[in-house]
C-alpha positions in Angstrom: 128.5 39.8 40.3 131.3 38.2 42.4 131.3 34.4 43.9 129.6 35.8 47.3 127.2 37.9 46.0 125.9 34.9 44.1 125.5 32.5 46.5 124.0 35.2 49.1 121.2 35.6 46.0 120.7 32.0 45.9 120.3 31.9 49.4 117.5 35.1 49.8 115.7 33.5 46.5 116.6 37.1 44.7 117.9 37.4 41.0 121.6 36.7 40.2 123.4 36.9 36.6 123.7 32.9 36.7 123.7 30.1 38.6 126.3 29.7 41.3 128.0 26.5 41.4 129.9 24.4 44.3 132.8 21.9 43.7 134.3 20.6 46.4 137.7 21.0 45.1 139.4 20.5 48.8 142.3 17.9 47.8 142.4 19.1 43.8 144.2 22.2 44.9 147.3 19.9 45.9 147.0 18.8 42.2 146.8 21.7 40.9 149.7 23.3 42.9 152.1 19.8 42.7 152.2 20.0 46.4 153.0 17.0 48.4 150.0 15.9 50.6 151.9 15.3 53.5 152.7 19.0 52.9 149.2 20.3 52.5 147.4 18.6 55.1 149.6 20.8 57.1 150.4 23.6 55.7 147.9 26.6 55.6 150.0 28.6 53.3 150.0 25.4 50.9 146.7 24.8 51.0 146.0 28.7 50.2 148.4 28.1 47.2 145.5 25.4 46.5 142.5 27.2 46.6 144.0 30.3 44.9 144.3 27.4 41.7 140.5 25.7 41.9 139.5 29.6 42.3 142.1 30.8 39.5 140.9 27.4 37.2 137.9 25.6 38.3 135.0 28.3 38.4 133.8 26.7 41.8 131.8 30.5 43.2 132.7 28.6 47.1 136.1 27.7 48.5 136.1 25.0 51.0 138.9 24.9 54.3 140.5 21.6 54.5 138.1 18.4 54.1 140.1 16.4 56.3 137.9 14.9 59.0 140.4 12.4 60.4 142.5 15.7 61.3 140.3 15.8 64.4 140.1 12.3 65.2 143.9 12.5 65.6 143.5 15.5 68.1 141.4 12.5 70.2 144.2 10.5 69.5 143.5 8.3 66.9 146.5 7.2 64.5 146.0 8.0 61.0 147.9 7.2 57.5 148.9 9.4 54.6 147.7 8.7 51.7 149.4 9.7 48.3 146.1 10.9 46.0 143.7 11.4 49.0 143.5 13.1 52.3 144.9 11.2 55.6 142.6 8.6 57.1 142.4 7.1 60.3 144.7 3.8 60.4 143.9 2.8 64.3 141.2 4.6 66.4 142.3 6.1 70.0 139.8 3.2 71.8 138.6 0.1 70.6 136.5 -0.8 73.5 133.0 1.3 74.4 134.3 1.0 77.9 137.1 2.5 77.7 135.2 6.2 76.9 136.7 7.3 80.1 140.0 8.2 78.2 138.4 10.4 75.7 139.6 13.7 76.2 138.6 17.3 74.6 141.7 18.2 72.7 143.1 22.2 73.2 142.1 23.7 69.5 145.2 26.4 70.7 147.7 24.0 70.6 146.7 20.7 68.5 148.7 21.0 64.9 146.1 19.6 63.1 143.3 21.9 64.6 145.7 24.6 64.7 145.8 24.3 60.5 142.2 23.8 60.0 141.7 27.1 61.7 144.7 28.8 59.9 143.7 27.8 56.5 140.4 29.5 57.0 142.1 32.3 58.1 144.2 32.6 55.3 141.7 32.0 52.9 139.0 34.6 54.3 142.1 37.4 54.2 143.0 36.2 50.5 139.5 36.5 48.8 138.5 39.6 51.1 134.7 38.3 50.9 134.7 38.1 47.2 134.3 34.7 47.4 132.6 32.6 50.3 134.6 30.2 52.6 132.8 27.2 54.1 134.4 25.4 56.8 134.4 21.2 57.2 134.2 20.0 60.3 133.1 16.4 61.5 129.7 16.5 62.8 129.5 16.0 66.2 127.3 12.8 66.2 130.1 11.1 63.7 133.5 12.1 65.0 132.9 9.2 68.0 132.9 6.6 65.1 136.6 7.6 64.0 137.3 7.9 67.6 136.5 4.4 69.0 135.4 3.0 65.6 132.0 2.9 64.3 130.9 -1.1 65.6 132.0 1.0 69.3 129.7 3.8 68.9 126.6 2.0 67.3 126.4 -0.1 70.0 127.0 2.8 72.4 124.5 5.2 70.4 121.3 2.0 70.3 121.3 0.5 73.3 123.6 2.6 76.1 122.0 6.2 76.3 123.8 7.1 79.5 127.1 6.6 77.9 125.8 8.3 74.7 125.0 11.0 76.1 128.9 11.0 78.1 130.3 10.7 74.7 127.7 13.6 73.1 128.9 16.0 75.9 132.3 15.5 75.2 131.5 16.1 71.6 129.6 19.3 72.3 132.1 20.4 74.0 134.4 20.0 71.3 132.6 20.8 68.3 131.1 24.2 69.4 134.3 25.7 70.3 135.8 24.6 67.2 132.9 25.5 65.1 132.6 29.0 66.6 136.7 29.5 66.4 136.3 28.8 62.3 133.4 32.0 62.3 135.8 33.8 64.6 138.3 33.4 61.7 135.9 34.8 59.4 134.0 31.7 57.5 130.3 32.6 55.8 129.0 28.8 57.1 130.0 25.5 58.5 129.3 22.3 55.8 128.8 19.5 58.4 128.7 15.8 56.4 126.1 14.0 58.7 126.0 10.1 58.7 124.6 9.2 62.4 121.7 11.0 62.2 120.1 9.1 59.1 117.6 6.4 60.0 119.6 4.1 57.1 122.1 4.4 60.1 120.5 4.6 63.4 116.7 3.4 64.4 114.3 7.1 64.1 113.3 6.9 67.6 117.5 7.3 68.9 117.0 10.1 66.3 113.9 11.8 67.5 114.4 11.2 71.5 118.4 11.7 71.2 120.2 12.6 67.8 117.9 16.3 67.3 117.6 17.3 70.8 121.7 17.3 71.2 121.9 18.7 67.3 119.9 21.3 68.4 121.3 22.6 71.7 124.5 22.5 69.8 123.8 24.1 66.8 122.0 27.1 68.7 125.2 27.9 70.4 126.8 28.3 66.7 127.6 32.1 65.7 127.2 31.4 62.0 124.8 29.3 59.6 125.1 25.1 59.1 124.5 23.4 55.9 123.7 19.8 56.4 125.5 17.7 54.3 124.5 14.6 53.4 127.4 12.3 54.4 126.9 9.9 51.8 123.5 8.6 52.8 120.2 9.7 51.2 118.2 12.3 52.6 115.1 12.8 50.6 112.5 10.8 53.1 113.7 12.2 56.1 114.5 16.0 55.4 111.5 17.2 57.7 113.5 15.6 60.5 115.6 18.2 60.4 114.3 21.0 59.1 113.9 22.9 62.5 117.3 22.7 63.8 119.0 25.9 64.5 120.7 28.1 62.3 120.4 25.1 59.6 120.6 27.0 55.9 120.4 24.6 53.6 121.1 20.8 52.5 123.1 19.2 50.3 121.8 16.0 48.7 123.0 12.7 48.2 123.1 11.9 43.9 120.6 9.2 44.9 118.4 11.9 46.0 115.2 13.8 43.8 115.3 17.4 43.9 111.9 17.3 43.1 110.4 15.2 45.8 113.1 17.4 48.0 111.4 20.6 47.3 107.9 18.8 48.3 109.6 17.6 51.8 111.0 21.1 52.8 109.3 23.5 51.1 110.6 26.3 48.3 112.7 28.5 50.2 115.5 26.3 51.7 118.5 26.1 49.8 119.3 22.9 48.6 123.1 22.0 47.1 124.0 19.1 45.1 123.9 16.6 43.7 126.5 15.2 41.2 129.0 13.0 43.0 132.1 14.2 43.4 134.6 10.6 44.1 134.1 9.2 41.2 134.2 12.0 38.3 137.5 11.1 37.2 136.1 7.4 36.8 133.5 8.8 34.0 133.7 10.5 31.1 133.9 14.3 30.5 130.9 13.8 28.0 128.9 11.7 30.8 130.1 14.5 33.7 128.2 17.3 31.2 125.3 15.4 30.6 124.9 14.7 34.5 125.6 18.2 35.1 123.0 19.3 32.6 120.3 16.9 33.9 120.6 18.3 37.2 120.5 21.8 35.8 117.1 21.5 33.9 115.7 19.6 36.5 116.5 23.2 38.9 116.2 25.3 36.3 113.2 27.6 37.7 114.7 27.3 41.4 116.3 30.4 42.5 117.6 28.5 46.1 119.7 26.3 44.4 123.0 25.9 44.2 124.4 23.4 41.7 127.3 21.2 43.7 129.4 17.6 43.8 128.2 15.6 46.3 129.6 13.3 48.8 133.4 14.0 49.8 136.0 15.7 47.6 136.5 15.7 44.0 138.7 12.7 43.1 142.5 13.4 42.7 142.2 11.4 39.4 139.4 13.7 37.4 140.5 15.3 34.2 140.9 18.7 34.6 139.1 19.3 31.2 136.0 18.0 33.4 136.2 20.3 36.3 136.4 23.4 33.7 133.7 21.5 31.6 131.1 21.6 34.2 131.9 25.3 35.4 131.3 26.1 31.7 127.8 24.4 31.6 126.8 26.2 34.6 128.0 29.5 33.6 125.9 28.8 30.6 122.2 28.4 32.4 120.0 30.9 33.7 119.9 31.8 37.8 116.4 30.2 38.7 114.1 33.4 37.5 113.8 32.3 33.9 
């Protein structure tokens, strides 16, 4: 079977020859390549480079376009830093002050550089693996890119206690994030992986959730021409997964490490594919040994599951993660069964 083929079984429930397996491998294809990040955050052709290594080396069956959030928070206008072993981050937001939202503007994906890549590199990688191999596309979810925009103390206070200039801020957002969403499906991605942090009531109170968060989630994501999978964002999820179970065109869910597959399935039921959940920052801090007995936990624990996809959670793969890791846990996985034991 090829990489897409297995991940469309895991998603239907139907049989595959093994399980399919995720690793967010975004950044690790600069490593593997030698490129310069300062190249490959801009780059599309590097970053192709990249992802032709993690596919040629790392047995990850899903390629990922650029996990570079703060990408888009530049396009608002917010100054960000290079880093040399991780992705660029944002070094001063565009506004500092919740009322100066007036400035906020929605950037021209046409003509932005750092849009203008994101979009590329999905391109480029869709025309390379000629759907042998899925492409999921990163974006900033909507309800988080204000918090790199105007900085997070800005838009908690707007997003609890000042709906009318939430929802001036959401709009803007909407506006944003639905073009650019729908331009990565134009360009050929199989679904959008959206790492979701505001909409998690260890975040924001339930009721901003239920009366505000959803209802703009959902008129947003039912504009979408292609499926979402809710990501985590580095806050548990197990507790709150029937929150969003309903949203449109919502696939599946990857979970935090701190969450129970188990309890998971009980939340949401037996047909929603769930992703996850070994972290991916801080593999290169344990060792290979630890990473396959992680990995192995995880993969008896799903072993009868056929809409399960074994994946790192949280952001990218460190830079610092033996290789002998990566390939280590691709080999464990190619070694189990495909959830129909």
């Amino acid at each position: 079977m090829t990489s897409m083929e297995r991940v469309v079984a895991a998603l239907q429930g139907t049989v595959a020859d093994r399980r399919a397996c995720a690793m967010t491998l975004s950044l690790y294809g600069a490593k593997l390549t030698g490129c310069p990040l300062t190249e490959y955050y801009c780059d599309p052709h590097s970053y192709l480079k990249g992802q032709i290594a993690v596919a040629e080396q790392c047995s990850s069956d899903i390629l990922f376009t650029p996990f570079a959030l703060a990408l888009e928070a530049r396009a608002f206008g917010s100054e960000l830093v290079s880093l040399q072993k991780s992705p660029p981050t944002v070094r001063k937001p565009f506004i500092r002050n919740p009322d100066d939202i007036g400035k906020i503007r929605v950037p021209e994906r046409g003509s932005d550089k750092g849009l203008l890549y994101l979009q590329a590199s999905a391109r480029l990688l869709v025309e390379h693996f000629n759907g042998t191999v899925p492409v999921c596309g990163v974006l900033t979810s909507p309800l988080d890119l204000p918090a790199i925009i105007m900085g997070m103390e800005s838009w908690l206070e707007i997003l609890l206690f000042d709906r009318e200039r939430a929802l001036t801020v959401i709009s803007l957002m909407s506006e944003y994030f639905v073009a650019m969403a729908n331009s990565l499906f134009e360009n050929g991605i199989n679904f959008l992986a959206l790492p979701m942090m505001f909409t998690n009531p260890q975040l924001v109170f339930q009721k901003t959730i239920e009366e505000l968060i959803i209802p703009a989630l959902a008129k947003m994501f039912a504009q979408l021409k292609g499926p979402i999978v809710f990501h985590h964002g580095s806050n548990p999820l197990v507790g709150y997964l029937p929150l969003y179970r309903t949203l449109p065109n919502v696939a599946g869910f990857v979970l935090d490490q701190r969450d129970d597959f188990t309890v998971a399935r009980k939340e949401i039921g037996e047909n929603v594919l769930l992703l996850g959940n070994l972290e991916g920052p801080t593999l290169g801090k344990i060792s290979p040994g630890l990473a396959m007995e992680k990995t192995r936990t995880i993969l008896d624990n799903r072993k009868y599951d056929r809409h399960f996809i074994f994946a790192t959670s949280s952001a990218d793969v460190a830079w610092d993660t033996p290789l002998e890791t990566i390939r280590g846990i691709g080999e464990l996985v190619r070694q189990y069964g495909a959830g129909h034991e």
